[in-house]
Coordinates of C-alpha atoms and ligand atoms in Angstrom, one line a residue:
X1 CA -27.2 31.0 8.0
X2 CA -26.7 27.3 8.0
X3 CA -26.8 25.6 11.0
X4 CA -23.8 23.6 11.8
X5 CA -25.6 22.4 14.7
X6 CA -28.5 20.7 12.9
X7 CA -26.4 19.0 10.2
X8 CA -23.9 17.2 13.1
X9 CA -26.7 16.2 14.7
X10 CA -28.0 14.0 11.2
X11 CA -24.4 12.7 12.3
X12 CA -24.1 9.6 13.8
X13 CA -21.8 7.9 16.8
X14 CA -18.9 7.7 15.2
X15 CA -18.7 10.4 12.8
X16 CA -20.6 13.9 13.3
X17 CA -20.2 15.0 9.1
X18 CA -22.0 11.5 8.3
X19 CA -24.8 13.1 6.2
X20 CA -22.9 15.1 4.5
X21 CA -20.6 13.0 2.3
X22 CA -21.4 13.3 -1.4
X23 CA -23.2 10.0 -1.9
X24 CA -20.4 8.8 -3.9
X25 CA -18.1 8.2 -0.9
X26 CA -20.7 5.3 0.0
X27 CA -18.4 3.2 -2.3
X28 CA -15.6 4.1 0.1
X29 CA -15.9 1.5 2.7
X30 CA -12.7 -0.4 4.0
X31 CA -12.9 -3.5 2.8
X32 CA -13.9 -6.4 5.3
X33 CA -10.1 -7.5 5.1
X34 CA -8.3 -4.4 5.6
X35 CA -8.3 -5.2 9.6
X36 CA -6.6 -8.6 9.2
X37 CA -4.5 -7.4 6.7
X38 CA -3.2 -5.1 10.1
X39 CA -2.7 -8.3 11.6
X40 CA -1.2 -9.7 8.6
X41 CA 1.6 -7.5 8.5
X42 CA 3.1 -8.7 12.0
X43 CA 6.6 -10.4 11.4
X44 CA 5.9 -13.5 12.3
X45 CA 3.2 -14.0 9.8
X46 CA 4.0 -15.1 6.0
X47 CA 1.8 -12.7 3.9
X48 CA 0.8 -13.5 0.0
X49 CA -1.5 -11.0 0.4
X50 CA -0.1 -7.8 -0.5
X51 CA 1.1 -6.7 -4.0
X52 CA 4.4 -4.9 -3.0
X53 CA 7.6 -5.2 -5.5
X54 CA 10.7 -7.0 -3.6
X55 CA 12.8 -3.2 -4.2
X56 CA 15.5 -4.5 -2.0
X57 CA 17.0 -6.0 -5.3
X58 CA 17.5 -2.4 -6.4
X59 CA 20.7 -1.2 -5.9
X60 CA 20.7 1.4 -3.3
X61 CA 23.6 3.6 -5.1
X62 CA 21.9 3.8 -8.3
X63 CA 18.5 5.2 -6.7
X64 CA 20.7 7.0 -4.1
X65 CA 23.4 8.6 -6.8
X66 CA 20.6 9.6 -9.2
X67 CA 18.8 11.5 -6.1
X68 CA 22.3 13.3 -5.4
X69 CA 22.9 14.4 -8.8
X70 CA 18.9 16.0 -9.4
X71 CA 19.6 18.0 -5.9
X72 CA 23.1 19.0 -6.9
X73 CA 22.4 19.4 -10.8
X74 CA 19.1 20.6 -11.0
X75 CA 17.8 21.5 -7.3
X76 CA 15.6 24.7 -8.1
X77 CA 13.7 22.4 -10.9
X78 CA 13.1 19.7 -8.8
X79 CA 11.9 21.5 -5.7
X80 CA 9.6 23.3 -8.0
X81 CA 6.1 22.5 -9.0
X82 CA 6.3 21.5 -13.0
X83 CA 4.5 21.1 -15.9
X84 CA 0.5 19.1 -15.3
X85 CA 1.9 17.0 -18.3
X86 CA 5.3 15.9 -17.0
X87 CA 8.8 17.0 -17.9
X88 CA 9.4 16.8 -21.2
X89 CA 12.8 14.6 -21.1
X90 CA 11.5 11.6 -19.0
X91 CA 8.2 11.7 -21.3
X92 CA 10.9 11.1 -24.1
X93 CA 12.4 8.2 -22.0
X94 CA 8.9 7.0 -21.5
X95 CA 8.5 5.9 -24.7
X96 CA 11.7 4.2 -25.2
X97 CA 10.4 2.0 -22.5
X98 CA 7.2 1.3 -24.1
X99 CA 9.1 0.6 -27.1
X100 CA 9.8 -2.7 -25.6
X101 CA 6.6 -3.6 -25.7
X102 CA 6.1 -2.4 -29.4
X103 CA 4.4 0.6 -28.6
X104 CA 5.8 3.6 -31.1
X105 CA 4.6 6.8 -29.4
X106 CA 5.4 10.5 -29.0
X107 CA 6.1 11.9 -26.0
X108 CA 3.3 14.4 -26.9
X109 CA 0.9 12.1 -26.4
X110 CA 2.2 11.1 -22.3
X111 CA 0.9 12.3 -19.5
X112 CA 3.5 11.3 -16.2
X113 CA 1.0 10.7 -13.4
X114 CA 1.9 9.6 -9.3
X115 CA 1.4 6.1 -10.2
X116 CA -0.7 4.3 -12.7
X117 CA -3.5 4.6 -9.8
X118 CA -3.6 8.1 -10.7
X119 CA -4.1 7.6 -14.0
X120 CA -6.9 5.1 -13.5
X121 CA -8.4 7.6 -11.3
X122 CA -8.2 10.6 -13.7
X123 CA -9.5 8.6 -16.7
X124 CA -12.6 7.0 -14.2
X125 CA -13.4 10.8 -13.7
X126 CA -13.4 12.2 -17.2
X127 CA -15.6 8.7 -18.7
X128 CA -17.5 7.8 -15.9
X129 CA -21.4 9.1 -14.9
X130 CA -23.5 7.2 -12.4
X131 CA -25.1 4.7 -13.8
X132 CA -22.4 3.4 -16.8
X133 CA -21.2 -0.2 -17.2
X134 CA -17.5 -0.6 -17.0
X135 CA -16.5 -4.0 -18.6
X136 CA -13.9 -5.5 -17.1
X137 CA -12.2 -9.3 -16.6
X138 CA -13.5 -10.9 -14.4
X139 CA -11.6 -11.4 -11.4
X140 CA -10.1 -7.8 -12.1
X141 CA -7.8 -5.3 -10.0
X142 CA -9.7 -4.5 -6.9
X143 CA -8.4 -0.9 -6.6
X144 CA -9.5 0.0 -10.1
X145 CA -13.0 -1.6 -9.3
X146 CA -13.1 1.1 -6.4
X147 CA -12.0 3.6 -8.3
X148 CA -15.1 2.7 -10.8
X149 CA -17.5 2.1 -7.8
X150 CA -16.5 5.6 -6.5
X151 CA -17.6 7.2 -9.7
X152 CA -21.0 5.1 -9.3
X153 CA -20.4 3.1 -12.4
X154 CA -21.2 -0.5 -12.2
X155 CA -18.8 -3.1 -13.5
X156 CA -19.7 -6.6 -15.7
X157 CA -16.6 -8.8 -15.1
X158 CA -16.4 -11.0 -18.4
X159 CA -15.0 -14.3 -17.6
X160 CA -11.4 -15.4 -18.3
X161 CA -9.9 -18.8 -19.5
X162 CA -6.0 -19.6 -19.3
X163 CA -5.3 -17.4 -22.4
X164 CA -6.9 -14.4 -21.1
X165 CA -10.2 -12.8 -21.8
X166 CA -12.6 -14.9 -23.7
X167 CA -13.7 -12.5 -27.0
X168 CA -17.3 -14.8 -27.4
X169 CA -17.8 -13.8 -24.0
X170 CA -17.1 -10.3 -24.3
X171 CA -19.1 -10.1 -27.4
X172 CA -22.3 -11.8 -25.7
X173 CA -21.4 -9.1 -22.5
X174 CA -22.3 -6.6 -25.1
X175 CA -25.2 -7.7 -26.4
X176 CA -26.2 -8.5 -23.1
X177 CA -25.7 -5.0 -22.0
X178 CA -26.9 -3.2 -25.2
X179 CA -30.7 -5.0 -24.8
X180 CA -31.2 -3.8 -21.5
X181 CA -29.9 -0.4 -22.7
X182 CA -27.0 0.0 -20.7
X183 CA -24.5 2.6 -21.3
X184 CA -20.7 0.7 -21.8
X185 CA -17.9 3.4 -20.8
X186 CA -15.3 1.5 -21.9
X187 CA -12.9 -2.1 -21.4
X188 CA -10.5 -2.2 -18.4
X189 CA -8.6 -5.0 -19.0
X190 CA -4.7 -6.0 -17.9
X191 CA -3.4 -8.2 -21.1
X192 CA 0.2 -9.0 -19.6
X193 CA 0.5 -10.9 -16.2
X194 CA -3.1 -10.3 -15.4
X195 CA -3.6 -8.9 -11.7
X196 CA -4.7 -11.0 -10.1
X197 CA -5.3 -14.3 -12.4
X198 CA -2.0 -14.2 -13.5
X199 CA -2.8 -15.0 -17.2
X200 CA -1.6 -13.6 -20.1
X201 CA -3.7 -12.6 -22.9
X202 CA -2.9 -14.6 -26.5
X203 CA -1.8 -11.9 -29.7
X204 CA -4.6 -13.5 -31.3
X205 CA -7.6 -12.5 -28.9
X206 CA -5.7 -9.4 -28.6
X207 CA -6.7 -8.3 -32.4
X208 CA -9.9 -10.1 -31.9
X209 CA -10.9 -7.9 -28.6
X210 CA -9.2 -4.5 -30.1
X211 CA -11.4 -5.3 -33.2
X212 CA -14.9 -6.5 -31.0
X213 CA -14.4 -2.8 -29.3
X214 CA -14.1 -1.1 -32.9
X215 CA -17.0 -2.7 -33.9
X216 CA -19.2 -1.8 -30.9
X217 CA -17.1 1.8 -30.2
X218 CA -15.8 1.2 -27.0
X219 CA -12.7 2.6 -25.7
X220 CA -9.9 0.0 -24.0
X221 CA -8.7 0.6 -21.1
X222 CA -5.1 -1.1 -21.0
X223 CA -3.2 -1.1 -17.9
X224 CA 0.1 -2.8 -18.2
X225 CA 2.3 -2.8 -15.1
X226 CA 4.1 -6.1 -15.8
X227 CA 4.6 -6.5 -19.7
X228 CA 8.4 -6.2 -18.7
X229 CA 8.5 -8.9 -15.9
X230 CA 8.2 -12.0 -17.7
X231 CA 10.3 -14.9 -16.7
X232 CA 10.8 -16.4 -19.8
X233 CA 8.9 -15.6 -22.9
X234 CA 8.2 -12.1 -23.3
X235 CA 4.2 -11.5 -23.7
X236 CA 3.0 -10.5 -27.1
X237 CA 3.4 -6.4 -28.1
X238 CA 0.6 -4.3 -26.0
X239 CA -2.8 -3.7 -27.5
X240 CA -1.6 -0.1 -28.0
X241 CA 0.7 -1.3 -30.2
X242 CA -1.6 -1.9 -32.9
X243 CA -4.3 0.6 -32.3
X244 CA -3.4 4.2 -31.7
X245 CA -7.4 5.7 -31.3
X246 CA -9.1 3.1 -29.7
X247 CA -6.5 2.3 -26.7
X248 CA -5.6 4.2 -23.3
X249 CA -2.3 2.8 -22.3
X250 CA -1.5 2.9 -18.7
X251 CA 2.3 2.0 -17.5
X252 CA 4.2 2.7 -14.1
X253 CA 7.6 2.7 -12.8
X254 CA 6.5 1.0 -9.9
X255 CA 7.2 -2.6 -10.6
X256 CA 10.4 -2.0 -12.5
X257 CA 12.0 0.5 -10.4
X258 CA 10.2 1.4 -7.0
X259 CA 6.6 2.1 -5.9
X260 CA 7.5 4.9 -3.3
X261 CA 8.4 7.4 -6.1
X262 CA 4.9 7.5 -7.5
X263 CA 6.1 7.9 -11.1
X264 CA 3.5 6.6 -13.5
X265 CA 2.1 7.3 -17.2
X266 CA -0.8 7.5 -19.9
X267 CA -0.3 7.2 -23.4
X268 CA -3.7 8.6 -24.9
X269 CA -5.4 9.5 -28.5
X270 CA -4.4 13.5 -28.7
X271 CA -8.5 14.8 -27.4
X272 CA -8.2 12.6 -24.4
X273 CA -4.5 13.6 -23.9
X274 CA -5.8 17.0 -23.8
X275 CA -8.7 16.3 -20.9
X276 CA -6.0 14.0 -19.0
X277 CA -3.8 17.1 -18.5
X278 CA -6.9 19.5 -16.9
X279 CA -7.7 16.8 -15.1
X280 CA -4.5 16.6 -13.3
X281 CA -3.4 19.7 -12.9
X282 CA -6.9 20.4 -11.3
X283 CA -5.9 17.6 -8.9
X284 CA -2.1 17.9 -7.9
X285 CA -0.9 21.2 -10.8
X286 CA 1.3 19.0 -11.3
X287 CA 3.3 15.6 -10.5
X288 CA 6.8 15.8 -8.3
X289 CA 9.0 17.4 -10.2
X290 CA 11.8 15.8 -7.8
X291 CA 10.7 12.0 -8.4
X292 CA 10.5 12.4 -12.1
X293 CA 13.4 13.7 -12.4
X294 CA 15.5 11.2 -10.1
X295 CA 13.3 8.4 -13.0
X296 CA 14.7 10.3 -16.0
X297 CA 18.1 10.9 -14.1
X298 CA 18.3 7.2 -13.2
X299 CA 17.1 6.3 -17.1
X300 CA 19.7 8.3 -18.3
X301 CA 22.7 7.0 -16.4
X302 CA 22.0 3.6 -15.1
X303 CA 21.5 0.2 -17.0
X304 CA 17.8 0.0 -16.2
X305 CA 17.4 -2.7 -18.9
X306 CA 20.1 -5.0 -16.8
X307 CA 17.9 -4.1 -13.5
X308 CA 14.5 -4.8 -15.2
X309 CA 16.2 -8.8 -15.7
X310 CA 17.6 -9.1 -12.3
X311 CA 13.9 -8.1 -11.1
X312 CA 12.3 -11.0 -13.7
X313 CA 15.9 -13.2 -12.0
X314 CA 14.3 -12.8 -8.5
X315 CA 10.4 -13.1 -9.2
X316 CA 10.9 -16.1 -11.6
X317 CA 12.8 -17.9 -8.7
X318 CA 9.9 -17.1 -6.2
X319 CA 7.3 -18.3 -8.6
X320 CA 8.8 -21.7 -9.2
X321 CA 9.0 -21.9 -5.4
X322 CA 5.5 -21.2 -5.0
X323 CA 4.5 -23.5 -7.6
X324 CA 6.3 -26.2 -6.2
X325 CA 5.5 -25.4 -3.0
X326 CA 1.6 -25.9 -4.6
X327 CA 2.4 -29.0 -6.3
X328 CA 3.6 -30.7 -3.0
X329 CA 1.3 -29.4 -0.6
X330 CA -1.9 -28.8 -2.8
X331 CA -1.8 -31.4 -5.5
X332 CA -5.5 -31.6 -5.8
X333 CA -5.9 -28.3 -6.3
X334 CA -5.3 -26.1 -9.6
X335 CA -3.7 -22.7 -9.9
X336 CA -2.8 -20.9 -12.6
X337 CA 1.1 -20.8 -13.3
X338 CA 2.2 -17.3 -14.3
X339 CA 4.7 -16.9 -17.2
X340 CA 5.7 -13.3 -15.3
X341 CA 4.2 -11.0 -12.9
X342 CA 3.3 -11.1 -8.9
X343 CA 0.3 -13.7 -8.9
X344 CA -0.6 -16.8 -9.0
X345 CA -4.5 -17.4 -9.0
X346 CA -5.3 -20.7 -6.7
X347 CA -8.8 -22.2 -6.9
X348 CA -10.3 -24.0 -3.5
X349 CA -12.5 -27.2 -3.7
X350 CA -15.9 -26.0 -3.6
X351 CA -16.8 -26.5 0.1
X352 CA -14.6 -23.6 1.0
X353 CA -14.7 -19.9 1.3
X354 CA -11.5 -18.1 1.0
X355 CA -12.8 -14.8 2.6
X356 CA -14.3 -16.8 5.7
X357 CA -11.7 -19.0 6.0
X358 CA -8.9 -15.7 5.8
X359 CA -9.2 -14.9 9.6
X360 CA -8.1 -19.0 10.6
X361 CA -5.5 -18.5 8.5
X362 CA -3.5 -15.3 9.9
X363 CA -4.2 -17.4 13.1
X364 CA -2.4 -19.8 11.4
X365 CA 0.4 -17.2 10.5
X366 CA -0.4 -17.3 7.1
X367 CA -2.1 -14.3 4.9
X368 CA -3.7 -13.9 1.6
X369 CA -5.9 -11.8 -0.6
X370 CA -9.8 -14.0 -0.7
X371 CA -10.9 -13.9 -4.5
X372 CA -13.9 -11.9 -3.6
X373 CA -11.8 -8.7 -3.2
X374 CA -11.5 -9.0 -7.5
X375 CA -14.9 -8.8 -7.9
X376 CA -17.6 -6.2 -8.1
X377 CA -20.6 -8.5 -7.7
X378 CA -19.4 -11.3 -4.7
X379 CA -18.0 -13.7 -6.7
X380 CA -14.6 -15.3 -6.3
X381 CA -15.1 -16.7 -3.0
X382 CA -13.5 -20.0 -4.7
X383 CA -10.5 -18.5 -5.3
X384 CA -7.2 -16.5 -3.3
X385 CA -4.8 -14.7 -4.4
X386 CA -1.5 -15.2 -4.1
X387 CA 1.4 -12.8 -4.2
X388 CA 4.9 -14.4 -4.9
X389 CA 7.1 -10.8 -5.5
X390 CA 7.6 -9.7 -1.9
X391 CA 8.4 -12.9 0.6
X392 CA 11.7 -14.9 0.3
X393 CA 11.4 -18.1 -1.5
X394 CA 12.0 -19.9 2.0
X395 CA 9.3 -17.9 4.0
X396 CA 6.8 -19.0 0.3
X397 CA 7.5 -22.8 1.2
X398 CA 6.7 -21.9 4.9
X399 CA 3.0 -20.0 4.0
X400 CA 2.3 -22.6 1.3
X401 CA 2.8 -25.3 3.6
X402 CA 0.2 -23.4 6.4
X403 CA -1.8 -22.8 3.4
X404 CA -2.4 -26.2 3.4
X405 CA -2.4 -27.0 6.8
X406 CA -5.5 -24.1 6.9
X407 CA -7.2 -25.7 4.6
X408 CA -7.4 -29.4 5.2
X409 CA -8.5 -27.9 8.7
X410 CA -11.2 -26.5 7.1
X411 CA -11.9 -29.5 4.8
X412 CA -11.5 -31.9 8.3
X413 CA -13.9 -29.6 10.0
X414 CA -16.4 -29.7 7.3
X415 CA -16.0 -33.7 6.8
X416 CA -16.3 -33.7 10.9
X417 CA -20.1 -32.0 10.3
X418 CA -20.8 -32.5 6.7
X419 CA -19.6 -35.3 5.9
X420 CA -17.4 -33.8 2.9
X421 CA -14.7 -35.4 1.8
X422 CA -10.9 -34.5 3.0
X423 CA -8.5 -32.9 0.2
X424 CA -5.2 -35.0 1.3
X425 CA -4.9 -38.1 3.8
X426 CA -1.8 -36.8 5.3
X427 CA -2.0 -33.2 6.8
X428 CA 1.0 -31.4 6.3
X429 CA 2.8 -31.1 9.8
X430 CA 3.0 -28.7 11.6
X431 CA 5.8 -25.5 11.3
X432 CA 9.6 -26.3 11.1
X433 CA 10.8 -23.0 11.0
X434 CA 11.0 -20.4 13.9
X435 CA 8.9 -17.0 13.3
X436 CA 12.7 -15.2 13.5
X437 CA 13.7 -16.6 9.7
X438 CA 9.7 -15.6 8.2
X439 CA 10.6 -12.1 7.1
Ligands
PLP501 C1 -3.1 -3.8 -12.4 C2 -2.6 -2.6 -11.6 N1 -2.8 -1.4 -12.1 C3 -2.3 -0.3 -11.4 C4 -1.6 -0.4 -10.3 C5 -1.1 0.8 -9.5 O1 0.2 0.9 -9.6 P1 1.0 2.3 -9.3 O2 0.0 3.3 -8.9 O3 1.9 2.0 -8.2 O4 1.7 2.7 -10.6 C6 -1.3 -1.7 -9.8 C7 -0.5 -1.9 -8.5 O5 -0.4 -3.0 -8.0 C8 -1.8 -2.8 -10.5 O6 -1.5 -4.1 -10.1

């Protein structure tokens, strides 16, 4: 009989089941952040941090009518479990929708999942062994780079430039990895409206990457959550677009619609299709049959093309704020501009350390993401984050301008003991708005 006795005791203070976790879980820890981020989401502090789409642009009727007419129209279906692939009609909407981004498809080939994260999680556990190399842009999504830590694979972030992954780097990745014989799963990248560099990969190195992973036979990973959101120019067609075999396409009704109905997708080649739909119905038989249908319902009524642009209207005004809000706080500083998305990448003088510098700033009533949270191996502690979709343009001017006041603190501190030099003469005064108007 096993002693339950003996194993809490290999327990520790805090938690009696400590030696039991599969060794996996040691991936698992809350990130250093996570605490401040508690602070950070007190009202009277601005927060860039968090990656949450502005859905108080959405019309509540449309949401609200489309919920009312599944209940009354189609109640029994929705309050019952469904099909692990998805219902049939929405994955028939689903690919008008990636028909935008020139993706021809059959709904065959979709698998509806509770959010793109789902998807990423499902596809980590059919490729992923302890051991395997994920390749990935570096910075990359930090809650795909858990995912892939939590299957014990380790990730090579290849560097980025402003027109997305660099292809001579990814090839020399390759080699890299191939001469010490390591085993490369497959490319996780985000083309469109990178999260979180906010770049945009060219059509060009698109071809070039889709063919570098054809050469070396390694599956791509493409997770496209904001193709649709561009603010001017549209991004080129999806990598998907032009390669049906090689390509795992990942999409989400989360940015263009709301986060809180868990309603996301993968397109896949037909075998991996196949392994995607075990894979989720062992984990949840099968997605909400309610939330699906209130996306297929709303697809089907409601002019979702018209609410996709007054989304890109209200991001596209946020992003110029921030950007100008950069340019006349931060001048010496670079960032990258975003051409659609929720991020803008900034990059600190050298002396500074966005994670060590985070807690001074929510002190400072002013919250971000620190680079280092995009990165598997440390790096990134140049760089921060910054998320434009969620805070009004007025309460952006307010953190960018205690943005700046944090760090010419910093820089004033380090000149005080270092000797290094200041970033501006002038330090941006002090706060002009009360906490009240900051939501
Ligand atoms: C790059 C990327 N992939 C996937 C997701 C997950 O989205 P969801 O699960 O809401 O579809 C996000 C969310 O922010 C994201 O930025």
């Amino acid at each position: 009989m096993i002693d339950n006795g003996s194993l809490r005791s290999a327990g520790n203070n805090l938690d009696p089941w400590f030696s039991l976790y599969a060794q996996r879980t040691a991936g698992l820890a809350a990130s250093e952040v996570r605490a401040l981020f508690a602070v950070a989401s007190r009202p009277e502090v601005v927060s860039l941090a968090g990656g949450m789409p502005y859905v108080s642009a959405l019309p509540e009727d449309l949401v609200v009518g489309a919920m009312d007419r599944v209940m009354r129209e189609q109640g029994p279906v929705a309050l019952q479990y469904g099909s692990g692939q998805g219902v049939p009609l929405l994955r028939e909407q689903i690919t008008d929708v990636m028909a935008l981004e020139g993706i021809s498809a059959s709904a065959d080939d979709v698998i509806v999942t509770t959010g793109s994260q789902h998807a990423l999680e499902l596809f980590a556990k059919l490729f992923l062994d302890p051991g395997d190399l994920v390749l990935a842009e570096g910075p990359s999504y930090v809650t795909a780079l858990v995912i892939f830590k939590s299957y014990q694979a380790d990730v090579d972030h290849v560097p980025m430039d402003e027109y997305g992954l660099i292809p001579d780097a990814l090839r020399e990745h390759i080699a890299n990895a191939r001469a010490v014989g390591r085993r490369i799963k497959f490319l996780y990248t985000i083309p469109s409206f990178h999260n979180p560099a906010g770049v945009t990969l060219t059509w060009e190195r698109r071809l070039e990457i889709l063919e570098i992973c054809r050469e070396n036979g390694i599956l791509v990973l493409e997770d496209n959550p904001y193709g649709l959101l561009y603010f001017g120019q549209k991004p080129p067609a999806a990598m998907r677009s032009v390669d049906e075999e090689g390509v795992v396409y990942l999409g989400t009704f989360s940015k263009t619609l709301a986060p809180g109905l868990r309603v996301g997708w993968a397109l896949a080649p037909h075998a991996i299709r196949e392994k995607l739909i075990l894979a989720n119905e062992a984990a949840v038989l099968s997605p909400s049959s309610f939330t699906q249908l209130v996306v297929s319902q709303y697809l089907g009524e409601a002019d979702w093309r018209g609410q996709i642009d007054t989304f890109r209207g209200v991001y596209r005004e946020r992003k110029e704020t921030m950007i100008s809000a950069l340019e006349e706080h931060l001048p010496e500083l670079s960032w990258t501009n975003p051409n659609g998305g929720f991020y803008v990448w900034l990059t600190l003088p050298e002396s500074l350390d966005s994670k060590a510098m985070l807690p001074r700033a929510v002190t400072e009533l002013v919250a971000y993401t620190p680079g280092t949270a995009f990165y598997a191996n440390g790096d990134g502690a140049q760089n921060i984050r910054l998320s434009f979709c969620y805070p009004t343009p007025e309460s952006i001017r307010v953190g960018v301008r205690r943005l700046a006041n944090v760090i010419n603190g910093e820089l004033d501190l380090l000149n005080t003991f270092a000797g290094t030099g200041r970033l501006r003469a002038q330090r941006v005064s002090a706060e002009t708005f009360p906490p009240s108007d900051l939501r």
